[in-house]
PDB file of C-alpha atoms in Angstrom:
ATOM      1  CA  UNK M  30      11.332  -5.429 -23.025  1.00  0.00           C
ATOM      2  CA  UNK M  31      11.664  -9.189 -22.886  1.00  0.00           C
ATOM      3  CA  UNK M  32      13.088 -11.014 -19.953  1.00  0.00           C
ATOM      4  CA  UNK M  33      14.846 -14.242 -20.754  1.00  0.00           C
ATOM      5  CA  UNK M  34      14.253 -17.262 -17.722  1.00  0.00           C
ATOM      6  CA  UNK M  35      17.689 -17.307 -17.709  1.00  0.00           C
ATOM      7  CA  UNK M  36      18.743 -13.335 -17.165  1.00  0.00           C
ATOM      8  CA  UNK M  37      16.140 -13.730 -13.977  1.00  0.00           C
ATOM      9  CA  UNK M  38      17.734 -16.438 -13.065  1.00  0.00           C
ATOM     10  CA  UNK M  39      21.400 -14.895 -13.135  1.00  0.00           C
ATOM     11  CA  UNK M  40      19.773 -12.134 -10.768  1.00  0.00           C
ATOM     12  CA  UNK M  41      20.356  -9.304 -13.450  1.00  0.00           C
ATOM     13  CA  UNK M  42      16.648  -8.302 -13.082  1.00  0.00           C
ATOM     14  CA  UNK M  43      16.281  -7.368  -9.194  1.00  0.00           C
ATOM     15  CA  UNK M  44      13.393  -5.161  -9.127  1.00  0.00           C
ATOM     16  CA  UNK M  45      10.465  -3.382 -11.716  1.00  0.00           C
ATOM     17  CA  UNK M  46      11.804   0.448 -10.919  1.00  0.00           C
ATOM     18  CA  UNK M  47       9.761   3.161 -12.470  1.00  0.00           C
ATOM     19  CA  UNK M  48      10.116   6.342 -11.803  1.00  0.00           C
ATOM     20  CA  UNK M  49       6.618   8.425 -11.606  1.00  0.00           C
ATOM     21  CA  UNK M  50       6.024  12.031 -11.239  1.00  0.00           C
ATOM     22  CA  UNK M  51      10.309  12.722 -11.297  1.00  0.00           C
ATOM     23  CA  UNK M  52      10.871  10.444  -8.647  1.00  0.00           C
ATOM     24  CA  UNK M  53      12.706   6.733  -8.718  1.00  0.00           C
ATOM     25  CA  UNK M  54      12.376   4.075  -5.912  1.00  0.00           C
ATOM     26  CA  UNK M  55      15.304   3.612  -3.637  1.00  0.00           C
ATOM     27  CA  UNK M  56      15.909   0.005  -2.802  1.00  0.00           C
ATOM     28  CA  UNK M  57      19.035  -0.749   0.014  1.00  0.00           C
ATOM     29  CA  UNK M  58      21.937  -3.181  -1.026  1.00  0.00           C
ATOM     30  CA  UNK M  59      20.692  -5.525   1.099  1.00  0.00           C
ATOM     31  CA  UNK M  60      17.041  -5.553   0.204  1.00  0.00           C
ATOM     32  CA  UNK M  61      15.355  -7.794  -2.186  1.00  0.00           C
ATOM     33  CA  UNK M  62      12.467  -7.406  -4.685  1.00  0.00           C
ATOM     34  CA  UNK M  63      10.793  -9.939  -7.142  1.00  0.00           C
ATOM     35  CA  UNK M  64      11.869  -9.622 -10.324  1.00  0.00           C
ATOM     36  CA  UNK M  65       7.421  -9.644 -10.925  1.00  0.00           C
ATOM     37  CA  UNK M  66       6.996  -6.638  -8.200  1.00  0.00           C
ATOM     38  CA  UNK M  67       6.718  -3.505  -9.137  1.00  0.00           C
ATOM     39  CA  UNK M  68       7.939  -0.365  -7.402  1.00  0.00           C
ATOM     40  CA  UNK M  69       6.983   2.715  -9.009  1.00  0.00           C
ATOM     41  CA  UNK M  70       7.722   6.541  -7.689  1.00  0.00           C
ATOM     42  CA  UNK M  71       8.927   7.457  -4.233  1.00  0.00           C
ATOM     43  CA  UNK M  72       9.388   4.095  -2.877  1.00  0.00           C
ATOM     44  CA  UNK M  73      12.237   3.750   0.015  1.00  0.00           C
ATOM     45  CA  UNK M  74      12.876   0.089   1.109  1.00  0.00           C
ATOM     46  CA  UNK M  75      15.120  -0.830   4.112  1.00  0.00           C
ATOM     47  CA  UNK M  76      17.304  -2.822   4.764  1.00  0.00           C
ATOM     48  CA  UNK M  77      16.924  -6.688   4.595  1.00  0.00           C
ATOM     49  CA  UNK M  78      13.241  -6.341   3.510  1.00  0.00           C
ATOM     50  CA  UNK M  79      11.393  -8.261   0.705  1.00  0.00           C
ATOM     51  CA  UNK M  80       8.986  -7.438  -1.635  1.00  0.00           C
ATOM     52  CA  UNK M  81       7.716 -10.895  -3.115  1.00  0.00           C
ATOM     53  CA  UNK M  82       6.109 -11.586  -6.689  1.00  0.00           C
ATOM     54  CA  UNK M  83       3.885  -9.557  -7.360  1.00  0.00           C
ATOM     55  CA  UNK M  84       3.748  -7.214  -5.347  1.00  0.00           C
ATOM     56  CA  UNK M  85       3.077  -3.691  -5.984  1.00  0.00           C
ATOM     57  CA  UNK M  86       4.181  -0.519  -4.318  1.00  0.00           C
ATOM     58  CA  UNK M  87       3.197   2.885  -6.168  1.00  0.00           C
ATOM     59  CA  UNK M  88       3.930   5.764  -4.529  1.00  0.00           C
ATOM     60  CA  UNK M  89       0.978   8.259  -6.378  1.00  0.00           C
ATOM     61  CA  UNK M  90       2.159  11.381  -5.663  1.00  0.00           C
ATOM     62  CA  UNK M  91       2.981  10.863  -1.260  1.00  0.00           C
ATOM     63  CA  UNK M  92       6.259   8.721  -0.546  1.00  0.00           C
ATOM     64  CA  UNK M  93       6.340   4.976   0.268  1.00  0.00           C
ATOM     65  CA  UNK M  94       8.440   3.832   3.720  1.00  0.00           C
ATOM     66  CA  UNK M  95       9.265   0.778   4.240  1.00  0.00           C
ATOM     67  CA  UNK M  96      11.771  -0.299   7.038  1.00  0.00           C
ATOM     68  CA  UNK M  97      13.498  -2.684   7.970  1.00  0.00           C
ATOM     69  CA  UNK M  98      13.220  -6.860   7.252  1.00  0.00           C
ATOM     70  CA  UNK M  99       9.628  -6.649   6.756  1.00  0.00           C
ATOM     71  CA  UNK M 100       8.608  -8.896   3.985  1.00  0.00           C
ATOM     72  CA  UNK M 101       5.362  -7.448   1.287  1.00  0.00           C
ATOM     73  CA  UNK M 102       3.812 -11.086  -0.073  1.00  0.00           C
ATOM     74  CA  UNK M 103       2.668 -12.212  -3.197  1.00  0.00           C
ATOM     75  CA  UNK M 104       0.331  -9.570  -4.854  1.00  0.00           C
ATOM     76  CA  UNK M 105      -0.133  -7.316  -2.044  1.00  0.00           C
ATOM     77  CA  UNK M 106      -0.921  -3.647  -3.069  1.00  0.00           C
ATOM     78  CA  UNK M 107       0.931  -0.229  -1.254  1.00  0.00           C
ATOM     79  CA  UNK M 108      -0.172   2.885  -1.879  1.00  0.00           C
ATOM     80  CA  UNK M 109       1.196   6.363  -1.041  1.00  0.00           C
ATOM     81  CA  UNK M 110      -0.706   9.903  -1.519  1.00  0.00           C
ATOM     82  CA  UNK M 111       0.318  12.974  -1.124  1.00  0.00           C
ATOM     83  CA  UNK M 112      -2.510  13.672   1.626  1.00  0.00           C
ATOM     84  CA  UNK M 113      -1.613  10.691   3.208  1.00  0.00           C
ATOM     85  CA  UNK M 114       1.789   9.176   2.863  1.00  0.00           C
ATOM     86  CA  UNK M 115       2.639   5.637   3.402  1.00  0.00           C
ATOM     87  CA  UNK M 116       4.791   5.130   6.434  1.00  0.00           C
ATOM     88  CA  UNK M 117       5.662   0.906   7.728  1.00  0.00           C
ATOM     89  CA  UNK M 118       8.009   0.408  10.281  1.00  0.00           C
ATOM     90  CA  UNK M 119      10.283  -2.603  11.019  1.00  0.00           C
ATOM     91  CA  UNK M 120       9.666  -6.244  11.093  1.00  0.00           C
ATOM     92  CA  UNK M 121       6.517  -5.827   9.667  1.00  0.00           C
ATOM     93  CA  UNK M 122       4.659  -8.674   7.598  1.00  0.00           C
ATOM     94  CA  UNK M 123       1.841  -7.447   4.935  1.00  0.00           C
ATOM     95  CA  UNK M 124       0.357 -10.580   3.944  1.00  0.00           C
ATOM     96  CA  UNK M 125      -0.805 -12.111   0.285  1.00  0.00           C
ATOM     97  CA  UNK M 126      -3.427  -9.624  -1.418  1.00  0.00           C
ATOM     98  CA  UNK M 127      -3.266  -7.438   1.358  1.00  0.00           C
ATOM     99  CA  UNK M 128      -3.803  -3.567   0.448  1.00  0.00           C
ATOM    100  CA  UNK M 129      -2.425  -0.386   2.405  1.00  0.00           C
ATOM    101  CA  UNK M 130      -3.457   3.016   1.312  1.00  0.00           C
ATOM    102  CA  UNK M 131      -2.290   5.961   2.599  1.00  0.00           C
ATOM    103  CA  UNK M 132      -1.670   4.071   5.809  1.00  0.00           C
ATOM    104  CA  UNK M 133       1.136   4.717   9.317  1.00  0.00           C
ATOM    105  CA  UNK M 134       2.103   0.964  10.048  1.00  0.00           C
ATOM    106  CA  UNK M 135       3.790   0.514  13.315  1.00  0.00           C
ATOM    107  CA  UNK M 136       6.847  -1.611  14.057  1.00  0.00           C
ATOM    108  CA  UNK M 137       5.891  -5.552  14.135  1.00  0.00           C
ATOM    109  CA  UNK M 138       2.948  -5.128  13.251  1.00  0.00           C
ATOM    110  CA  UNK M 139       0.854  -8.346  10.815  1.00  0.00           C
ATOM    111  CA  UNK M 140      -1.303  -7.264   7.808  1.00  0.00           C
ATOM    112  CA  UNK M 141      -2.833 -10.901   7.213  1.00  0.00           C
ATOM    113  CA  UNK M 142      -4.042 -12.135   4.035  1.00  0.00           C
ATOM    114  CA  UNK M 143      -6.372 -10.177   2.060  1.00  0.00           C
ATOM    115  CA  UNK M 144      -6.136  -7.341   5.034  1.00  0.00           C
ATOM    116  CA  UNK M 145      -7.012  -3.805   3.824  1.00  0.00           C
ATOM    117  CA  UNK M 146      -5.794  -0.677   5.592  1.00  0.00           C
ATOM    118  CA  UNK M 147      -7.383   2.710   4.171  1.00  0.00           C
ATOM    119  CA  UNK M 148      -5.952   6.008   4.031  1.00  0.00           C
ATOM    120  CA  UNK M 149      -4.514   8.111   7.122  1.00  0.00           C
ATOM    121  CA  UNK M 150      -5.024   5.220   9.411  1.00  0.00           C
ATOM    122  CA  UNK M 151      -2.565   4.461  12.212  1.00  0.00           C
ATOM    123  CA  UNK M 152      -1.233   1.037  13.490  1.00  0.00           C
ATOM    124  CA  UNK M 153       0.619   1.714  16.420  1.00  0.00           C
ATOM    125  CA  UNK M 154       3.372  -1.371  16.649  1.00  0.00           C
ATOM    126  CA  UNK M 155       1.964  -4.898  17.665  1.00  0.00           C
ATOM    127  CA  UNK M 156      -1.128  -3.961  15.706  1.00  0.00           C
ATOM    128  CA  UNK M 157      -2.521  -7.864  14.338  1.00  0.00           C
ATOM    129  CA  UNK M 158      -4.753  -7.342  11.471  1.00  0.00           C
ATOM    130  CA  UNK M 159      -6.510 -11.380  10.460  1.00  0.00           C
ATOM    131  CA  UNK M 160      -7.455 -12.240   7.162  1.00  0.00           C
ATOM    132  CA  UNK M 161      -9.681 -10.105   5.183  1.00  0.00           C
ATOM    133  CA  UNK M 162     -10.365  -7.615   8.166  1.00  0.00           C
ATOM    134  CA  UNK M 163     -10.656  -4.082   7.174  1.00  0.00           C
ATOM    135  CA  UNK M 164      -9.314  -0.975   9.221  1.00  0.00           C
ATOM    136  CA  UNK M 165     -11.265   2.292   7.579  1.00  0.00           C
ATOM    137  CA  UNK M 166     -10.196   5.885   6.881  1.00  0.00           C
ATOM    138  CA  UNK M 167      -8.884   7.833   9.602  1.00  0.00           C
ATOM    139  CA  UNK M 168      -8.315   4.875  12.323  1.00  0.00           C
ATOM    140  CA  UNK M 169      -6.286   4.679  14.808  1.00  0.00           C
ATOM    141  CA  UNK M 170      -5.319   1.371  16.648  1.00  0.00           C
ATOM    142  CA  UNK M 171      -3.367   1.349  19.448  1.00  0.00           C
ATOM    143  CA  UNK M 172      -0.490  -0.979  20.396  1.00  0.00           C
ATOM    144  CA  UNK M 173      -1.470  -4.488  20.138  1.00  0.00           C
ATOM    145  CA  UNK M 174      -4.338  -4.240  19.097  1.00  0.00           C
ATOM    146  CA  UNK M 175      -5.881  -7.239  17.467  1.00  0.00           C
ATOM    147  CA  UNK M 176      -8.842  -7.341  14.787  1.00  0.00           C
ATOM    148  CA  UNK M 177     -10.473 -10.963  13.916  1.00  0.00           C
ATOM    149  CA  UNK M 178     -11.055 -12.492  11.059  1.00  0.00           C
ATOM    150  CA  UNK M 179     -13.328 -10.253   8.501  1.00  0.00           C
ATOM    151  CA  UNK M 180     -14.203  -7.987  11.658  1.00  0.00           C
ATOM    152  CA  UNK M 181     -13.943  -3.944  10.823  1.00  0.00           C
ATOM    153  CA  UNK M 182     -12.208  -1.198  12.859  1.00  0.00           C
ATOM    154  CA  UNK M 183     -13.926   1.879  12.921  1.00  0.00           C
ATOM    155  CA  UNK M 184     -12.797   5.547  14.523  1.00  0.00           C
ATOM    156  CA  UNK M 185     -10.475   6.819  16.478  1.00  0.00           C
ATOM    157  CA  UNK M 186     -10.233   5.404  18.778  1.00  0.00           C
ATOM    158  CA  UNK M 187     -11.060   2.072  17.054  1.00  0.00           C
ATOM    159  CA  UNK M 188     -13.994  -0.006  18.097  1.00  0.00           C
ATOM    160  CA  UNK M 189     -13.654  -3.489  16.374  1.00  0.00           C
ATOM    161  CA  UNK M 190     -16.822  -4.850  15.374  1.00  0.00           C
ATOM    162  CA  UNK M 191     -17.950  -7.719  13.055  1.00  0.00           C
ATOM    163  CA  UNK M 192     -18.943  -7.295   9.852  1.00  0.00           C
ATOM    164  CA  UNK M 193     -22.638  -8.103   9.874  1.00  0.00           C
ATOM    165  CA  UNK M 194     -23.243  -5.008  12.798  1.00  0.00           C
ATOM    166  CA  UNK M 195     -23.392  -2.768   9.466  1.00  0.00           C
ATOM    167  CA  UNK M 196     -25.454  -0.204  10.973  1.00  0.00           C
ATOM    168  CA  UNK M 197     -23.228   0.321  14.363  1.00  0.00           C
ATOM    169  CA  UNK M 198     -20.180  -0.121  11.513  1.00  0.00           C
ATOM    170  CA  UNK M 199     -21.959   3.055   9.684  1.00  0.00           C
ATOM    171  CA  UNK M 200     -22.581   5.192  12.259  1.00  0.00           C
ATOM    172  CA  UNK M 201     -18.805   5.950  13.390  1.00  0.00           C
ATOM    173  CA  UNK M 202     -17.872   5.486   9.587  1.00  0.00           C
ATOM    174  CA  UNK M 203     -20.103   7.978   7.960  1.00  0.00           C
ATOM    175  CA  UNK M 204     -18.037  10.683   9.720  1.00  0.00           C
ATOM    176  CA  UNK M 205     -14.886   9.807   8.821  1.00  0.00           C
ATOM    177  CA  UNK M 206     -15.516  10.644   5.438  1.00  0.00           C
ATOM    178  CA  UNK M 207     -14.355   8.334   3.115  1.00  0.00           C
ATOM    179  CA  UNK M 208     -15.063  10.421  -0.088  1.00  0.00           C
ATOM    180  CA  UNK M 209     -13.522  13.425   1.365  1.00  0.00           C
ATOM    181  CA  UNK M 210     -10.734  11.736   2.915  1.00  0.00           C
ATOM    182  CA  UNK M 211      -9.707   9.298  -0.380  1.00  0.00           C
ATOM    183  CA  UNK M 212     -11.354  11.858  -3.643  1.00  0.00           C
ATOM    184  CA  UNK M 213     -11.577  15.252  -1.955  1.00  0.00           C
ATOM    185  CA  UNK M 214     -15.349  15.541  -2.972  1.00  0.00           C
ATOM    186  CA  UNK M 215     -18.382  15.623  -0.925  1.00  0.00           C
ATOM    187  CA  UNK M 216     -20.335  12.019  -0.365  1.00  0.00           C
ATOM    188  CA  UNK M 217     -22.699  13.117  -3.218  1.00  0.00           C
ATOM    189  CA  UNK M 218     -20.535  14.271  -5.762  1.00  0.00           C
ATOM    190  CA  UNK M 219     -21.507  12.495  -9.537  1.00  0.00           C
ATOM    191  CA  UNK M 220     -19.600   8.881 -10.178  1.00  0.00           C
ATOM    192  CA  UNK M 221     -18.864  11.107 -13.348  1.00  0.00           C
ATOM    193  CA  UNK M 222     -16.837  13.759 -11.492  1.00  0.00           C
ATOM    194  CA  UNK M 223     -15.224  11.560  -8.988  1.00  0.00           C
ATOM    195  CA  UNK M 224     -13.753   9.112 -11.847  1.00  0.00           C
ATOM    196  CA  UNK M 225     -13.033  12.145 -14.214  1.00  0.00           C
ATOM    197  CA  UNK M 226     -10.849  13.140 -11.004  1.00  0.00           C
ATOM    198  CA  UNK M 227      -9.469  10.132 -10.483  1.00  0.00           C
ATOM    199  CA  UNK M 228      -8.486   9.508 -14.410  1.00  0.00           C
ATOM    200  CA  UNK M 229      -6.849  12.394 -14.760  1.00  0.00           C
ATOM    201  CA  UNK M 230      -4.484  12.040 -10.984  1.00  0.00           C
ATOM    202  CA  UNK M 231      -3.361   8.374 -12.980  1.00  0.00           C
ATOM    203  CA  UNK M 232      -2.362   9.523 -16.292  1.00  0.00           C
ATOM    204  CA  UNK M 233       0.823  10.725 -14.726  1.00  0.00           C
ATOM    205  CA  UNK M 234       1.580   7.629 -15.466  1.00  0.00           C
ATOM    206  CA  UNK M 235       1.568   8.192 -19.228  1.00  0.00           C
ATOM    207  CA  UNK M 236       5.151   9.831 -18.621  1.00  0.00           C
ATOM    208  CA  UNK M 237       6.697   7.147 -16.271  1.00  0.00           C
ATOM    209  CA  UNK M 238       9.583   6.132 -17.438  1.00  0.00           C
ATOM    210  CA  UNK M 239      11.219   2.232 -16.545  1.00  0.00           C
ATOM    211  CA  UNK M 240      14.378   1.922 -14.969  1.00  0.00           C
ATOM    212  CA  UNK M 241      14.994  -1.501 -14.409  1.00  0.00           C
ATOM    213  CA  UNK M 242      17.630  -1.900 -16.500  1.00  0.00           C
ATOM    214  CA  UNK M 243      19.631   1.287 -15.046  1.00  0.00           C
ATOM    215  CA  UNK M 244      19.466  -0.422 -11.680  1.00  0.00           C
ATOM    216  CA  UNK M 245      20.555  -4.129 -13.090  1.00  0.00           C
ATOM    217  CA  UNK M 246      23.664  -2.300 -14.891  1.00  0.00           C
ATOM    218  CA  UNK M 247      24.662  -0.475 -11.699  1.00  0.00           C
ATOM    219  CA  UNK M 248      24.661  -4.410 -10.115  1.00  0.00           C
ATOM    220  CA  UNK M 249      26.043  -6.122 -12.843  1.00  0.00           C
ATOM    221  CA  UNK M 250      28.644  -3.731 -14.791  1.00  0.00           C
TER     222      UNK M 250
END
């Protein structure tokens, strides 16, 4: 489908809905999204937020929740398993390129540029995450917590270390089992089984099915 300048401009495109594995993103009246973003699955956004150009918001096979008047910048990427649902609460910002995976995002808190929060990870509210700082699998931050600049939070509870401490980094990290925690497999399982795995959980995307235009109609009869 081709979008005319001038349809985007009269607001009849308001979002990119698709609906994924039977389920179709729920956006509130008062809510806006990019007519470039892309909300896909069981995506629920509150009221008065914004999802900017580009963004993305795909809701696997766990539900998205996003509350209220937080804003999700230009390309930033949300992602929601079933294992580990995506849950942000209100006034929160997620920043340009910024990635959340399977992540529990507190009220207020500030995903910075290039941020990435990894799956079942907790931000309690207040949590400040700087530009391209990294807060691993099963995380936990408490409330107000603040991590620098390209610095790494590691464990639960978090210690917050820089990047080039790699071998304190991998000593709290190895046990919180990334592979297990993100594929399901053991650390040592083949690259051929773990993207075999992986190829076959995203081609339930071969039967999405778009309903952008269902959405503009219902706004524009």
């Amino acid at each position: 489908m081709i979008r005319l300048l001038s349809d985007v401009m009269a607001g009849m495109y308001r979002a990119v809905l698709i609906q994924h594995r039977g389920k179709t993103p729920v956006v509130d009246p008062t809510a806006y999204v990019a007519p470039t973003a892309v909300l896909c699955g069981d995506v629920h956004l509150g009221a008065e937020s914004r999802v900017l150009f580009g963004a993305v918001l795909t809701a696997e096979d766990g539900r998205i929740d996003v509350g209220a008047r937080c804003v999700i910048m230009e390309n930033a990427l949300v992602r929601g398993r079933a294992s580990s649902p995506v849950a942000i609460g209100d006034d929160v910002l997620i920043g340009p390129h910024a990635h959340v995976n399977g992540a529990t995002v507190g009220d207020g808190c500030f995903l910075a540029t290039g941020s990435s929060v990894f799956p079942n990870s907790r931000l309690e509210p207040g949590v400040e995450v700087r530009i391209n700082a990294v807060v691993h699998v099963n995380t936990v931050l408490p409330a107000g917590a603040l991590v620098p600049i390209g610095w790494v939070a590691v464990g639960d509870p978090a210690q917050i270390l820089p990047p080039d401490r790699h071998r304190e980094i991998w000593a709290i990290q190895e046990a919180l089992d990334f592979p297990g925690t993100v594929y399901g497999l053991p650390r040592d399982a083949a690259a051929h089984e773990r993207m075999q795995q992986q190829a076959e959980w995203f081609a339930a995307h071969k039967h999405d099915q778009d309903t952008t235009s269902d959405h503009a109609s219902s706004h524009h009869p």
